[in-house]
């Protein structure tokens, strides 16, 4: 059984730089790609960023490219999302997800385990 636990969200001022993290428990973390998704109130869940098993490949949504950075530490079984230059429209619940394979992409169907989410609220 895999458990993903996010933390590091909260209330942040516009322009702030929080760094949510996701801790993984269960199957061998280093064998799977990881991703971050988000869901704003009244909106569909959307892709944010993804990283392959060895961090050799990363993908970003156009809306966060150049502002967010995904990274991972396989020894600590953790994946991070460095957020910079936050905007009010970044307000959402941010979810960590583990891919079914060593790579990770933009589609939610590629992931088989999800965390409970961490709220990030950006005040203007």
GROMACS .gro file of N, CA and C in nm:
model
  372
    1UNK      N    1   0.084  -0.119   0.000
    1UNK     CA    2   0.000   0.000   0.000
    1UNK      C    3   0.088   0.124   0.000
    2UNK      N    4   0.054   0.220  -0.082
    2UNK     CA    5   0.129   0.344  -0.092
    2UNK      C    6   0.052   0.455  -0.023
    3UNK      N    7   0.123   0.537   0.050
    3UNK     CA    8   0.063   0.655   0.112
    3UNK      C    9   0.148   0.776   0.075
    4UNK      N   10   0.081   0.880   0.029
    4UNK     CA   11   0.147   1.005  -0.005
    4UNK      C   12   0.092   1.113   0.087
    5UNK      N   13   0.181   1.186   0.152
    5UNK     CA   14   0.139   1.287   0.249
    5UNK      C   15   0.201   1.420   0.213
    6UNK      N   16   0.116   1.516   0.177
    6UNK     CA   17   0.164   1.650   0.143
    6UNK      C   18   0.166   1.740   0.265
    7UNK      N   19   0.254   1.836   0.262
    7UNK     CA   20   0.260   1.939   0.366
    7UNK      C   21   0.329   2.061   0.307
    8UNK      N   22   0.324   2.171   0.382
    8UNK     CA   23   0.397   2.290   0.338
    8UNK      C   24   0.312   2.393   0.267
    9UNK      N   25   0.181   2.372   0.264
    9UNK     CA   26   0.094   2.474   0.207
    9UNK      C   27   0.063   2.580   0.310
   10UNK      N   28  -0.042   2.658   0.285
   10UNK     CA   29  -0.082   2.760   0.380
   10UNK      C   30  -0.121   2.889   0.311
   11UNK      N   31  -0.132   2.994   0.391
   11UNK     CA   32  -0.167   3.127   0.340
   11UNK      C   33  -0.038   3.202   0.307
   12UNK      N   34  -0.028   3.247   0.184
   12UNK     CA   35   0.093   3.312   0.136
   12UNK      C   36   0.055   3.442   0.065
   13UNK      N   37   0.136   3.542   0.079
   13UNK     CA   38   0.112   3.667   0.006
   13UNK      C   39   0.155   3.652  -0.140
   14UNK      N   40   0.093   3.726  -0.226
   14UNK     CA   41   0.132   3.727  -0.367
   14UNK      C   42   0.281   3.759  -0.376
   15UNK      N   43   0.349   3.685  -0.463
   15UNK     CA   44   0.493   3.701  -0.476
   15UNK      C   45   0.573   3.611  -0.384
   16UNK      N   46   0.504   3.540  -0.294
   16UNK     CA   47   0.572   3.452  -0.200
   16UNK      C   48   0.629   3.327  -0.264
   17UNK      N   49   0.704   3.248  -0.182
   17UNK     CA   50   0.776   3.131  -0.235
   17UNK      C   51   0.767   3.011  -0.141
   18UNK      N   52   0.650   2.953  -0.124
   18UNK     CA   53   0.641   2.832  -0.042
   18UNK      C   54   0.701   2.712  -0.114
   19UNK      N   55   0.725   2.606  -0.040
   19UNK     CA   56   0.783   2.485  -0.098
   19UNK      C   57   0.712   2.362  -0.041
   20UNK      N   58   0.596   2.332  -0.091
   20UNK     CA   59   0.527   2.211  -0.045
   20UNK      C   60   0.611   2.086  -0.072
   21UNK      N   61   0.594   1.987   0.013
   21UNK     CA   62   0.662   1.861  -0.011
   21UNK      C   63   0.563   1.746   0.004
   22UNK      N   64   0.599   1.635  -0.055
   22UNK     CA   65   0.518   1.514  -0.050
   22UNK      C   66   0.607   1.401  -0.003
   23UNK      N   67   0.572   1.340   0.107
   23UNK     CA   68   0.646   1.225   0.159
   23UNK      C   69   0.575   1.097   0.116
   24UNK      N   70   0.652   1.000   0.068
   24UNK     CA   71   0.594   0.876   0.017
   24UNK      C   72   0.627   0.759   0.109
   25UNK      N   73   0.529   0.674   0.127
   25UNK     CA   74   0.546   0.553   0.208
   25UNK      C   75   0.491   0.436   0.128
   26UNK      N   76   0.564   0.324   0.132
   26UNK     CA   77   0.514   0.206   0.062
   26UNK      C   78   0.615   0.154  -0.039
   27UNK      N   79   0.576   0.137  -0.163
   27UNK     CA   80   0.660   0.074  -0.264
   27UNK      C   81   0.782   0.159  -0.293
   28UNK      N   82   0.880   0.101  -0.358
   28UNK     CA   83   1.010   0.165  -0.379
   28UNK      C   84   0.994   0.297  -0.454
   29UNK      N   85   1.017   0.405  -0.383
   29UNK     CA   86   0.993   0.540  -0.434
   29UNK      C   87   1.072   0.569  -0.560
   30UNK      N   88   1.198   0.525  -0.563
   30UNK     CA   89   1.287   0.561  -0.674
   30UNK      C   90   1.250   0.495  -0.806
   31UNK      N   91   1.156   0.405  -0.805
   31UNK     CA   92   1.118   0.336  -0.928
   31UNK      C   93   1.001   0.402  -1.000
   32UNK      N   94   0.950   0.512  -0.948
   32UNK     CA   95   0.828   0.570  -1.003
   32UNK      C   96   0.839   0.721  -1.025
   33UNK      N   97   0.777   0.766  -1.135
   33UNK     CA   98   0.766   0.907  -1.157
   33UNK      C   99   0.666   0.969  -1.060
   34UNK      N  100   0.677   1.101  -1.042
   34UNK     CA  101   0.590   1.171  -0.949
   34UNK      C  102   0.534   1.297  -1.016
   35UNK      N  103   0.419   1.340  -0.968
   35UNK     CA  104   0.360   1.459  -1.025
   35UNK      C  105   0.288   1.543  -0.921
   36UNK      N  106   0.264   1.666  -0.956
   36UNK     CA  107   0.182   1.757  -0.876
   36UNK      C  108   0.065   1.804  -0.962
   37UNK      N  109  -0.053   1.804  -0.904
   37UNK     CA  110  -0.173   1.856  -0.968
   37UNK      C  111  -0.236   1.955  -0.872
   38UNK      N  112  -0.331   2.033  -0.920
   38UNK     CA  113  -0.401   2.125  -0.831
   38UNK      C  114  -0.547   2.137  -0.873
   39UNK      N  115  -0.627   2.175  -0.777
   39UNK     CA  116  -0.769   2.196  -0.803
   39UNK      C  117  -0.816   2.321  -0.731
   40UNK      N  118  -0.858   2.418  -0.807
   40UNK     CA  119  -0.911   2.542  -0.751
   40UNK      C  120  -1.062   2.525  -0.730
   41UNK      N  121  -1.121   2.605  -0.643
   41UNK     CA  122  -1.265   2.596  -0.618
   41UNK      C  123  -1.346   2.611  -0.746
   42UNK      N  124  -1.436   2.517  -0.769
   42UNK     CA  125  -1.523   2.525  -0.886
   42UNK      C  126  -1.458   2.488  -1.017
   43UNK      N  127  -1.333   2.440  -1.011
   43UNK     CA  128  -1.262   2.406  -1.134
   43UNK      C  129  -1.220   2.259  -1.133
   44UNK      N  130  -1.186   2.209  -1.253
   44UNK     CA  131  -1.136   2.073  -1.265
   44UNK      C  132  -0.992   2.066  -1.213
   45UNK      N  133  -0.954   1.947  -1.170
   45UNK     CA  134  -0.816   1.926  -1.131
   45UNK      C  135  -0.727   1.939  -1.254
   46UNK      N  136  -0.613   2.006  -1.238
   46UNK     CA  137  -0.525   2.027  -1.352
   46UNK      C  138  -0.380   1.991  -1.319
   47UNK      N  139  -0.308   1.955  -1.422
   47UNK     CA  140  -0.167   1.920  -1.410
   47UNK      C  141  -0.084   2.043  -1.377
   48UNK      N  142   0.016   2.025  -1.291
   48UNK     CA  143   0.108   2.133  -1.256
   48UNK      C  144   0.250   2.100  -1.300
   49UNK      N  145   0.303   1.986  -1.253
   49UNK     CA  146   0.442   1.951  -1.283
   49UNK      C  147   0.461   1.801  -1.264
   50UNK      N  148   0.561   1.746  -1.333
   50UNK     CA  149   0.593   1.604  -1.321
   50UNK      C  150   0.742   1.584  -1.331
   51UNK      N  151   0.789   1.473  -1.271
   51UNK     CA  152   0.932   1.444  -1.270
   51UNK      C  153   0.950   1.293  -1.283
   52UNK      N  154   1.047   1.251  -1.363
   52UNK     CA  155   1.073   1.109  -1.382
   52UNK      C  156   1.147   1.051  -1.262
   53UNK      N  157   1.168   0.920  -1.262
   53UNK     CA  158   1.224   0.850  -1.148
   53UNK      C  159   1.360   0.902  -1.104
   54UNK      N  160   1.441   0.944  -1.200
   54UNK     CA  161   1.577   0.991  -1.170
   54UNK      C  162   1.592   1.141  -1.188
   55UNK      N  163   1.479   1.211  -1.199
   55UNK     CA  164   1.478   1.356  -1.219
   55UNK      C  165   1.537   1.397  -1.353
   56UNK      N  166   1.553   1.301  -1.445
   56UNK     CA  167   1.611   1.335  -1.573
   56UNK      C  168   1.517   1.410  -1.666
   57UNK      N  169   1.387   1.395  -1.640
   57UNK     CA  170   1.287   1.461  -1.722
   57UNK      C  171   1.184   1.529  -1.634
   58UNK      N  172   1.153   1.653  -1.666
   58UNK     CA  173   1.047   1.726  -1.595
   58UNK      C  174   0.954   1.791  -1.696
   59UNK      N  175   0.829   1.808  -1.654
   59UNK     CA  176   0.728   1.876  -1.736
   59UNK      C  177   0.657   1.977  -1.648
   60UNK      N  178   0.613   2.084  -1.712
   60UNK     CA  179   0.540   2.187  -1.639
   60UNK      C  180   0.420   2.234  -1.721
   61UNK      N  181   0.315   2.272  -1.650
   61UNK     CA  182   0.205   2.340  -1.715
   61UNK      C  183   0.253   2.478  -1.759
   62UNK      N  184   0.199   2.526  -1.867
   62UNK     CA  185   0.240   2.657  -1.917
   62UNK      C  186   0.216   2.767  -1.813
   63UNK      N  187   0.113   2.750  -1.733
   63UNK     CA  188   0.076   2.853  -1.635
   63UNK      C  189   0.177   2.868  -1.522
   64UNK      N  190   0.262   2.767  -1.502
   64UNK     CA  191   0.359   2.773  -1.392
   64UNK      C  192   0.504   2.769  -1.440
   65UNK      N  193   0.523   2.745  -1.568
   65UNK     CA  194   0.658   2.733  -1.622
   65UNK      C  195   0.738   2.860  -1.595
   66UNK      N  196   0.859   2.841  -1.545
   66UNK     CA  197   0.943   2.955  -1.511
   66UNK      C  198   0.922   3.007  -1.370
   67UNK      N  199   0.816   2.963  -1.303
   67UNK     CA  200   0.789   3.006  -1.165
   67UNK      C  201   0.797   2.891  -1.066
   68UNK      N  202   0.757   2.772  -1.107
   68UNK     CA  203   0.758   2.654  -1.019
   68UNK      C  204   0.870   2.559  -1.062
   69UNK      N  205   0.925   2.488  -0.965
   69UNK     CA  206   1.026   2.386  -0.994
   69UNK      C  207   0.995   2.260  -0.914
   70UNK      N  208   0.987   2.148  -0.984
   70UNK     CA  209   0.966   2.020  -0.917
   70UNK      C  210   1.101   1.952  -0.900
   71UNK      N  211   1.120   1.887  -0.785
   71UNK     CA  212   1.243   1.815  -0.759
   71UNK      C  213   1.211   1.696  -0.669
   72UNK      N  214   1.307   1.606  -0.656
   72UNK     CA  215   1.285   1.489  -0.572
   72UNK      C  216   1.414   1.448  -0.503
   73UNK      N  217   1.398   1.381  -0.390
   73UNK     CA  218   1.509   1.325  -0.316
   73UNK      C  219   1.475   1.179  -0.291
   74UNK      N  220   1.532   1.090  -0.370
   74UNK     CA  221   1.496   0.948  -0.358
   74UNK      C  222   1.540   0.888  -0.225
   75UNK      N  223   1.647   0.939  -0.170
   75UNK     CA  224   1.693   0.886  -0.040
   75UNK      C  225   1.593   0.919   0.070
   76UNK      N  226   1.529   1.035   0.059
   76UNK     CA  227   1.431   1.076   0.158
   76UNK      C  228   1.288   1.039   0.119
   77UNK      N  229   1.272   0.981  -0.001
   77UNK     CA  230   1.139   0.946  -0.050
   77UNK      C  231   1.046   1.066  -0.049
   78UNK      N  232   1.092   1.173  -0.107
   78UNK     CA  233   1.015   1.297  -0.107
   78UNK      C  234   1.022   1.366  -0.242
   79UNK      N  235   0.916   1.436  -0.274
   79UNK     CA  236   0.913   1.521  -0.393
   79UNK      C  237   0.869   1.660  -0.348
   80UNK      N  238   0.928   1.761  -0.410
   80UNK     CA  239   0.907   1.899  -0.368
   80UNK      C  240   0.851   1.981  -0.485
   81UNK      N  241   0.783   2.089  -0.450
   81UNK     CA  242   0.737   2.184  -0.550
   81UNK      C  243   0.774   2.324  -0.502
   82UNK      N  244   0.884   2.375  -0.554
   82UNK     CA  245   0.924   2.512  -0.520
   82UNK      C  246   0.838   2.608  -0.601
   83UNK      N  247   0.765   2.691  -0.531
   83UNK     CA  248   0.676   2.788  -0.595
   83UNK      C  249   0.734   2.927  -0.577
   84UNK      N  250   0.750   2.999  -0.684
   84UNK     CA  251   0.799   3.137  -0.678
   84UNK      C  252   0.699   3.230  -0.746
   85UNK      N  253   0.706   3.356  -0.710
   85UNK     CA  254   0.622   3.458  -0.774
   85UNK      C  255   0.475   3.417  -0.777
   86UNK      N  256   0.426   3.375  -0.661
   86UNK     CA  257   0.289   3.327  -0.656
   86UNK      C  258   0.189   3.437  -0.690
   87UNK      N  259   0.079   3.393  -0.754
   87UNK     CA  260  -0.029   3.483  -0.793
   87UNK      C  261  -0.158   3.434  -0.726
   88UNK      N  262  -0.256   3.522  -0.709
   88UNK     CA  263  -0.383   3.477  -0.650
   88UNK      C  264  -0.445   3.361  -0.727
   89UNK      N  265  -0.425   3.355  -0.857
   89UNK     CA  266  -0.483   3.246  -0.937
   89UNK      C  267  -0.413   3.112  -0.914
   90UNK      N  268  -0.306   3.111  -0.837
   90UNK     CA  269  -0.242   2.985  -0.798
   90UNK      C  270  -0.311   2.922  -0.678
   91UNK      N  271  -0.407   2.991  -0.620
   91UNK     CA  272  -0.480   2.938  -0.505
   91UNK      C  273  -0.552   2.809  -0.543
   92UNK      N  274  -0.525   2.702  -0.468
   92UNK     CA  275  -0.581   2.571  -0.499
   92UNK      C  276  -0.538   2.471  -0.393
   93UNK      N  277  -0.600   2.355  -0.397
   93UNK     CA  278  -0.548   2.240  -0.323
   93UNK      C  279  -0.448   2.171  -0.414
   94UNK      N  280  -0.329   2.150  -0.364
   94UNK     CA  281  -0.222   2.088  -0.443
   94UNK      C  282  -0.207   1.942  -0.401
   95UNK      N  283  -0.214   1.855  -0.501
   95UNK     CA  284  -0.207   1.711  -0.479
   95UNK      C  285  -0.079   1.652  -0.537
   96UNK      N  286  -0.021   1.563  -0.461
   96UNK     CA  287   0.093   1.484  -0.506
   96UNK      C  288   0.039   1.352  -0.560
   97UNK      N  289   0.103   1.299  -0.663
   97UNK     CA  290   0.060   1.171  -0.719
   97UNK      C  291   0.181   1.090  -0.764
   98UNK      N  292   0.167   0.957  -0.755
   98UNK     CA  293   0.274   0.868  -0.797
   98UNK      C  294   0.233   0.797  -0.926
   99UNK      N  295   0.323   0.799  -1.023
   99UNK     CA  296   0.296   0.739  -1.152
   99UNK      C  297   0.297   0.587  -1.146
  100UNK      N  298   0.242   0.525  -1.249
  100UNK     CA  299   0.244   0.379  -1.258
  100UNK      C  300   0.378   0.328  -1.310
  101UNK      N  301   0.459   0.416  -1.366
  101UNK     CA  302   0.587   0.376  -1.424
  101UNK      C  303   0.699   0.470  -1.381
  102UNK      N  304   0.817   0.451  -1.440
  102UNK     CA  305   0.933   0.534  -1.405
  102UNK      C  306   0.919   0.677  -1.456
  103UNK      N  307   0.834   0.697  -1.554
  103UNK     CA  308   0.816   0.832  -1.607
  103UNK      C  309   0.684   0.889  -1.554
  104UNK      N  310   0.664   1.016  -1.576
  104UNK     CA  311   0.543   1.081  -1.530
  104UNK      C  312   0.506   1.190  -1.629
  105UNK      N  313   0.378   1.199  -1.661
  105UNK     CA  314   0.334   1.296  -1.761
  105UNK      C  315   0.223   1.385  -1.711
  106UNK      N  316   0.147   1.438  -1.805
  106UNK     CA  317   0.046   1.539  -1.776
  106UNK      C  318  -0.093   1.484  -1.748
  107UNK      N  319  -0.115   1.360  -1.773
  107UNK     CA  320  -0.249   1.303  -1.761
  107UNK      C  321  -0.269   1.235  -1.626
  108UNK      N  322  -0.381   1.264  -1.561
  108UNK     CA  323  -0.407   1.207  -1.429
  108UNK      C  324  -0.417   1.054  -1.435
  109UNK      N  325  -0.458   1.001  -1.549
  109UNK     CA  326  -0.469   0.856  -1.564
  109UNK      C  327  -0.337   0.782  -1.558
  110UNK      N  328  -0.226   0.854  -1.567
  110UNK     CA  329  -0.093   0.792  -1.558
  110UNK      C  330  -0.055   0.762  -1.414
  111UNK      N  331  -0.131   0.812  -1.320
  111UNK     CA  332  -0.097   0.802  -1.178
  111UNK      C  333  -0.196   0.710  -1.106
  112UNK      N  334  -0.143   0.629  -1.016
  112UNK     CA  335  -0.233   0.538  -0.946
  112UNK      C  336  -0.242   0.562  -0.796
  113UNK      N  337  -0.163   0.651  -0.743
  113UNK     CA  338  -0.175   0.686  -0.602
  113UNK      C  339  -0.173   0.837  -0.587
  114UNK      N  340  -0.258   0.885  -0.495
  114UNK     CA  341  -0.275   1.028  -0.474
  114UNK      C  342  -0.271   1.060  -0.325
  115UNK      N  343  -0.218   1.179  -0.296
  115UNK     CA  344  -0.222   1.226  -0.158
  115UNK      C  345  -0.354   1.294  -0.128
  116UNK      N  346  -0.367   1.343  -0.006
  116UNK     CA  347  -0.491   1.407   0.037
  116UNK      C  348  -0.495   1.555   0.003
  117UNK      N  349  -0.381   1.610  -0.036
  117UNK     CA  350  -0.374   1.748  -0.079
  117UNK      C  351  -0.332   1.844   0.032
  118UNK      N  352  -0.275   1.955  -0.010
  118UNK     CA  353  -0.240   2.063   0.082
  118UNK      C  354  -0.289   2.194   0.021
  119UNK      N  355  -0.356   2.274   0.103
  119UNK     CA  356  -0.416   2.398   0.054
  119UNK      C  357  -0.310   2.507   0.045
  120UNK      N  358  -0.305   2.573  -0.069
  120UNK     CA  359  -0.223   2.692  -0.086
  120UNK      C  360  -0.316   2.807  -0.122
  121UNK      N  361  -0.317   2.909  -0.040
  121UNK     CA  362  -0.402   3.025  -0.063
  121UNK      C  363  -0.313   3.148  -0.078
  122UNK      N  364  -0.327   3.216  -0.190
  122UNK     CA  365  -0.245   3.331  -0.220
  122UNK      C  366  -0.328   3.457  -0.204
  123UNK      N  367  -0.287   3.544  -0.115
  123UNK     CA  368  -0.358   3.669  -0.092
  123UNK      C  369  -0.294   3.780  -0.173
  124UNK      N  370  -0.377   3.868  -0.223
  124UNK     CA  371  -0.325   3.978  -0.306
  124UNK      C  372  -0.293   4.100  -0.223
   0.00000   0.00000   0.00000
